[in-house]
Amino acid sequence: MKDVRDALMIARDSNGKLVRRPMSPHLQVYRWPISMALSILHRVSGVALGVGTLMLTWWLVAAASSDNVFDRAQWFMGSALGLLLLFGWSVALIFHFFSGIRHLFWDAGQGFDNPTYNTTGWAVVIATGVCSVLVWVVGLAVW
Amino acid sequence: MSGTPHIDMLRSPLGRARGLGSARAGSHHWWAQRLTAVALVPLTLWFIFSVIHLSGASHDRVIDWLSSPWTLAPMLALIVATFHHLQLGLQVVIEDYVHDERFKMPSIMLIKGLSVILALVCIVSVLKIGL
């Protein structure tokens, strides 16, 4: 024990053995409700998009350089790995976009009751799926 | 006063109304993140449509596209809003998960510095093409 507050975290289990009490919230025993999964996904997608800005930066720098450099960047984005990264980036962006709008409604004090929570949560998932497919179908058709 | 909801605290009504807290920054971080989020709603939509429109485009077409003030201005707005929003969000993530003070402040400085540098690189590139 490094901290006196730790004393509250020590208890005995049914066999009388000293154990450390589990922390709340008990993430490992919860059935994951949709809002919990989406909340963590909002963070994960945000961090992923942060990494994705490197790709945006590279593309803009390449566009500001020569034809040669730009062609190389375009070639990479069109390669299997490039397309996979772009796909992940687009799904993260679309998800973060819809989930972010859901957050903005909460900030305005709307949609806090449980049924609305679940409905808007699934709406975000469905909108992300539909829009991701749509973006790629149209994108590949233009390409 | 009875009937009106209120919280008893050792703080003057003026201090509560200002809501700045001990760091004198108050809700600024929260508000800046919301403001950039709202700005990014139309900007992101515009960017996604533009990227689809430009998929497989030649260098000349991209330069042509960025040379219009109607593209350059929203592009600059997108860059500023994106990196500002990113830096604010990553700061909160670090504050939530990194509890060791020796790593916390340096990590926050690092992501803020990187965000500024990347944003400047993007801005310079875009201006080099568009101006």
Coordinates of C-alpha atoms in Angstrom, one line a residue:
Chain A
M1 CA 0.0 0.0 0.0
K2 CA 1.5 3.3 -1.1
D3 CA -1.6 5.4 -0.3
V4 CA -3.8 5.3 2.8
R5 CA -6.8 5.4 0.5
D6 CA -5.7 1.9 -0.7
A7 CA -6.8 0.6 2.7
L8 CA -10.4 0.9 1.4
M9 CA -9.5 -1.3 -1.6
I10 CA -8.4 -4.3 0.5
A11 CA -11.0 -6.9 1.6
R12 CA -11.4 -10.6 2.3
D13 CA -13.0 -12.9 -0.2
S14 CA -15.4 -15.8 0.9
N15 CA -12.3 -18.0 1.7
G16 CA -11.0 -15.4 4.0
K17 CA -8.1 -14.6 1.7
L18 CA -7.0 -10.9 1.4
V19 CA -7.9 -9.6 -2.1
R20 CA -8.0 -6.2 -3.8
R21 CA -11.5 -5.0 -4.5
P22 CA -12.3 -4.6 -8.2
M23 CA -12.5 -1.0 -9.4
S24 CA -15.8 0.5 -10.5
P25 CA -17.0 0.5 -13.3
H26 CA -16.6 -3.2 -13.6
L27 CA -15.8 -3.2 -17.3
Q28 CA -14.9 -6.9 -17.3
V29 CA -18.3 -8.1 -15.9
Y30 CA -20.7 -5.6 -17.7
R31 CA -22.7 -6.6 -20.7
W32 CA -21.7 -3.9 -23.1
P33 CA -24.6 -1.5 -23.8
I34 CA -24.4 0.2 -27.2
S35 CA -23.7 3.6 -25.6
M36 CA -20.6 2.2 -23.8
A37 CA -19.2 0.7 -27.0
L38 CA -19.9 3.9 -29.0
S39 CA -18.3 6.1 -26.3
I40 CA -15.0 4.3 -26.4
L41 CA -15.2 4.0 -30.2
H42 CA -15.6 7.8 -30.4
R43 CA -12.3 8.2 -28.6
V44 CA -10.6 5.4 -30.5
S45 CA -11.7 6.9 -33.9
G46 CA -10.6 10.3 -32.8
V47 CA -7.1 9.1 -32.0
A48 CA -7.1 7.1 -35.3
L49 CA -8.1 10.3 -37.2
G50 CA -5.2 12.1 -35.5
V51 CA -2.8 9.5 -37.0
G52 CA -4.8 9.9 -40.3
T53 CA -3.9 13.6 -40.4
L54 CA -0.4 12.4 -41.3
M55 CA -1.8 11.0 -44.5
L56 CA -3.6 14.3 -45.3
T57 CA -0.4 16.3 -44.6
W58 CA 1.6 14.0 -46.8
W59 CA -0.9 14.4 -49.6
L60 CA -0.9 18.2 -49.4
V61 CA 2.9 18.3 -49.2
A62 CA 3.1 16.1 -52.2
A63 CA 0.6 18.3 -54.1
A64 CA 2.8 21.3 -53.3
S65 CA 5.9 19.5 -54.6
S66 CA 6.6 18.2 -58.1
D67 CA 4.5 16.0 -60.4
N68 CA 6.8 13.1 -59.6
V69 CA 6.3 13.3 -55.8
F70 CA 2.6 13.7 -56.2
D71 CA 2.3 10.7 -58.5
R72 CA 4.2 8.6 -56.0
A73 CA 1.8 9.7 -53.2
Q74 CA -1.2 9.0 -55.5
W75 CA 0.3 5.6 -56.4
F76 CA 0.6 4.7 -52.7
M77 CA -3.0 5.7 -51.9
G78 CA -4.1 3.6 -54.8
S79 CA -2.1 0.5 -53.6
A80 CA -3.7 -2.2 -51.5
L81 CA -2.2 -0.9 -48.3
G82 CA -3.1 2.7 -49.2
L83 CA -6.7 1.7 -50.0
L84 CA -6.9 -0.2 -46.7
L85 CA -5.6 2.9 -44.8
L86 CA -8.0 5.2 -46.7
F87 CA -10.9 2.8 -46.0
G88 CA -10.1 2.8 -42.2
W89 CA -9.7 6.5 -42.2
S90 CA -13.0 7.1 -44.0
V91 CA -14.9 4.8 -41.7
A92 CA -13.3 6.5 -38.6
L93 CA -14.2 9.9 -40.0
I94 CA -17.8 9.1 -40.9
F95 CA -18.3 7.4 -37.5
H96 CA -16.7 10.3 -35.6
F97 CA -18.8 12.7 -37.6
F98 CA -22.2 11.1 -36.7
S99 CA -21.2 10.2 -33.2
G100 CA -20.0 13.8 -32.7
I101 CA -23.3 15.1 -33.9
R102 CA -24.9 12.9 -31.2
H103 CA -22.6 14.4 -28.7
L104 CA -23.6 17.9 -29.8
F105 CA -27.2 17.1 -29.2
W106 CA -26.4 15.9 -25.7
D107 CA -24.5 19.2 -25.1
A108 CA -27.7 21.0 -26.0
G109 CA -29.5 18.9 -23.4
Q110 CA -31.3 16.7 -25.9
G111 CA -31.7 12.9 -26.0
F112 CA -30.6 11.8 -22.5
D113 CA -33.3 9.2 -21.8
N114 CA -32.5 5.6 -22.2
P115 CA -34.7 4.7 -25.2
T116 CA -33.4 7.7 -27.1
Y117 CA -29.8 6.8 -26.1
N118 CA -30.2 3.4 -27.7
T119 CA -32.1 4.6 -30.8
T120 CA -29.6 7.3 -31.6
G121 CA -26.7 4.9 -30.8
W122 CA -27.9 2.4 -33.4
A123 CA -28.8 5.2 -35.8
V124 CA -25.1 6.3 -35.6
V125 CA -24.0 2.7 -36.4
I126 CA -26.4 2.3 -39.3
A127 CA -25.6 5.8 -40.7
T128 CA -21.9 5.0 -40.6
G129 CA -22.3 1.7 -42.4
V130 CA -24.6 3.1 -45.1
C131 CA -22.5 6.3 -45.7
S132 CA -19.2 4.4 -45.8
V133 CA -20.5 2.0 -48.4
L134 CA -22.0 4.9 -50.4
V135 CA -18.8 7.0 -50.3
W136 CA -16.7 4.0 -51.5
V137 CA -19.2 3.0 -54.2
V138 CA -19.3 6.5 -55.6
G139 CA -15.6 7.1 -55.0
L140 CA -14.6 4.0 -56.9
A141 CA -17.1 4.8 -59.7
V142 CA -15.6 8.2 -60.2
W143 CA -12.1 6.8 -60.1
Chain B
M1 CA -35.2 31.6 -2.2
S2 CA -37.2 28.6 -1.1
G3 CA -38.3 26.6 -4.1
T4 CA -35.5 27.9 -6.3
P5 CA -32.9 25.2 -7.0
H6 CA -29.5 26.3 -5.8
I7 CA -26.2 24.9 -4.6
D8 CA -24.6 26.0 -1.4
M9 CA -20.9 26.7 -1.9
L10 CA -18.2 29.0 -0.6
R11 CA -18.2 31.1 -3.7
S12 CA -19.6 34.5 -4.5
P13 CA -22.5 34.7 -7.0
L14 CA -20.2 36.8 -9.3
G15 CA -17.5 34.1 -9.2
R16 CA -20.0 31.5 -10.1
A17 CA -21.4 33.6 -12.9
R18 CA -18.0 34.1 -14.4
G19 CA -17.2 30.4 -13.9
L20 CA -13.6 30.8 -14.6
G21 CA -12.2 28.5 -11.8
S22 CA -8.7 28.7 -10.3
A23 CA -6.9 28.4 -13.6
R24 CA -8.9 31.4 -15.0
A25 CA -9.7 29.4 -18.1
G26 CA -13.1 27.9 -17.0
S27 CA -15.1 26.4 -19.8
H28 CA -12.8 27.6 -22.6
H29 CA -11.4 24.1 -23.5
W30 CA -14.9 22.6 -23.5
W31 CA -16.3 25.5 -25.6
A32 CA -13.4 25.5 -28.1
Q33 CA -13.9 21.8 -28.7
R34 CA -17.6 22.3 -29.3
L35 CA -17.1 25.3 -31.6
T36 CA -14.5 23.5 -33.7
A37 CA -16.9 20.4 -33.8
V38 CA -19.7 22.5 -35.2
A39 CA -17.4 24.2 -37.7
L40 CA -16.2 20.8 -38.8
V41 CA -19.7 19.4 -39.6
P42 CA -20.0 21.4 -42.9
L43 CA -16.3 21.4 -43.6
T44 CA -16.0 17.6 -43.3
L45 CA -18.9 17.1 -45.6
W46 CA -17.4 19.5 -48.1
F47 CA -14.0 17.7 -47.8
I48 CA -15.5 14.2 -48.3
F49 CA -17.4 15.4 -51.4
S50 CA -14.2 17.0 -52.7
V51 CA -12.1 13.9 -52.1
I52 CA -14.6 11.8 -53.9
H53 CA -14.7 14.3 -56.8
L54 CA -10.9 14.2 -56.9
S55 CA -10.3 10.5 -56.6
G56 CA -7.7 9.5 -59.2
A57 CA -7.2 13.1 -60.3
S58 CA -4.0 14.2 -62.0
H59 CA -1.6 16.7 -60.3
D60 CA -2.8 19.5 -62.6
R61 CA -6.4 19.0 -61.6
V62 CA -5.6 19.0 -57.9
I63 CA -3.6 22.2 -58.4
D64 CA -6.4 23.7 -60.4
W65 CA -8.9 22.8 -57.7
L66 CA -6.8 24.3 -54.8
S67 CA -6.1 27.5 -56.8
S68 CA -9.7 28.7 -56.5
P69 CA -10.3 31.0 -53.4
W70 CA -13.5 29.1 -52.9
T71 CA -11.5 26.0 -52.3
L72 CA -8.5 27.5 -50.6
A73 CA -10.5 29.3 -47.9
P74 CA -12.5 26.3 -46.7
M75 CA -9.4 24.2 -47.0
L76 CA -7.5 26.5 -44.6
A77 CA -10.6 26.6 -42.3
L78 CA -10.7 22.8 -42.4
I79 CA -7.0 22.5 -41.5
V80 CA -7.2 25.0 -38.6
A81 CA -10.4 23.5 -37.2
T82 CA -9.2 19.9 -37.6
F83 CA -5.8 20.3 -35.9
H84 CA -7.3 22.5 -33.1
H85 CA -10.0 20.0 -32.4
L86 CA -7.5 17.1 -32.6
Q87 CA -5.1 18.8 -30.1
L88 CA -7.9 19.5 -27.7
G89 CA -9.3 15.9 -27.9
L90 CA -5.9 14.3 -27.5
Q91 CA -5.1 16.4 -24.5
V92 CA -8.3 15.1 -22.8
V93 CA -7.3 11.5 -23.7
I94 CA -3.9 11.9 -22.2
E95 CA -5.2 13.6 -19.1
D96 CA -7.6 10.7 -18.6
Y97 CA -5.2 7.8 -19.0
V98 CA -1.7 9.2 -18.2
H99 CA -1.5 9.7 -14.4
D100 CA 2.3 9.9 -14.0
E101 CA 3.1 13.6 -13.9
R102 CA 6.5 12.9 -15.4
F103 CA 4.9 11.7 -18.6
K104 CA 1.6 13.7 -18.6
M105 CA 2.8 17.2 -19.2
P106 CA 5.5 16.2 -21.7
S107 CA 3.0 14.1 -23.7
I108 CA 0.5 17.0 -23.8
M109 CA 3.3 19.4 -24.9
L110 CA 4.4 16.9 -27.6
I111 CA 1.0 16.3 -29.1
K112 CA 0.2 20.1 -29.0
G113 CA 3.6 20.8 -30.7
L114 CA 3.1 18.2 -33.3
S115 CA -0.4 19.4 -34.1
V116 CA 0.9 23.0 -34.6
I117 CA 3.7 21.8 -36.8
L118 CA 1.5 19.5 -38.9
A119 CA -1.1 22.3 -39.2
L120 CA 1.6 24.8 -40.4
V121 CA 3.0 22.3 -42.9
C122 CA -0.5 21.8 -44.3
I123 CA -1.2 25.5 -44.4
V124 CA 2.1 26.3 -46.1
S125 CA 1.6 23.6 -48.7
V126 CA -1.9 24.7 -49.5
L127 CA -0.9 28.4 -49.7
K128 CA 2.1 27.4 -51.9
I129 CA -0.3 25.9 -54.4
G130 CA -3.1 28.4 -54.1
L131 CA -1.3 31.7 -54.1

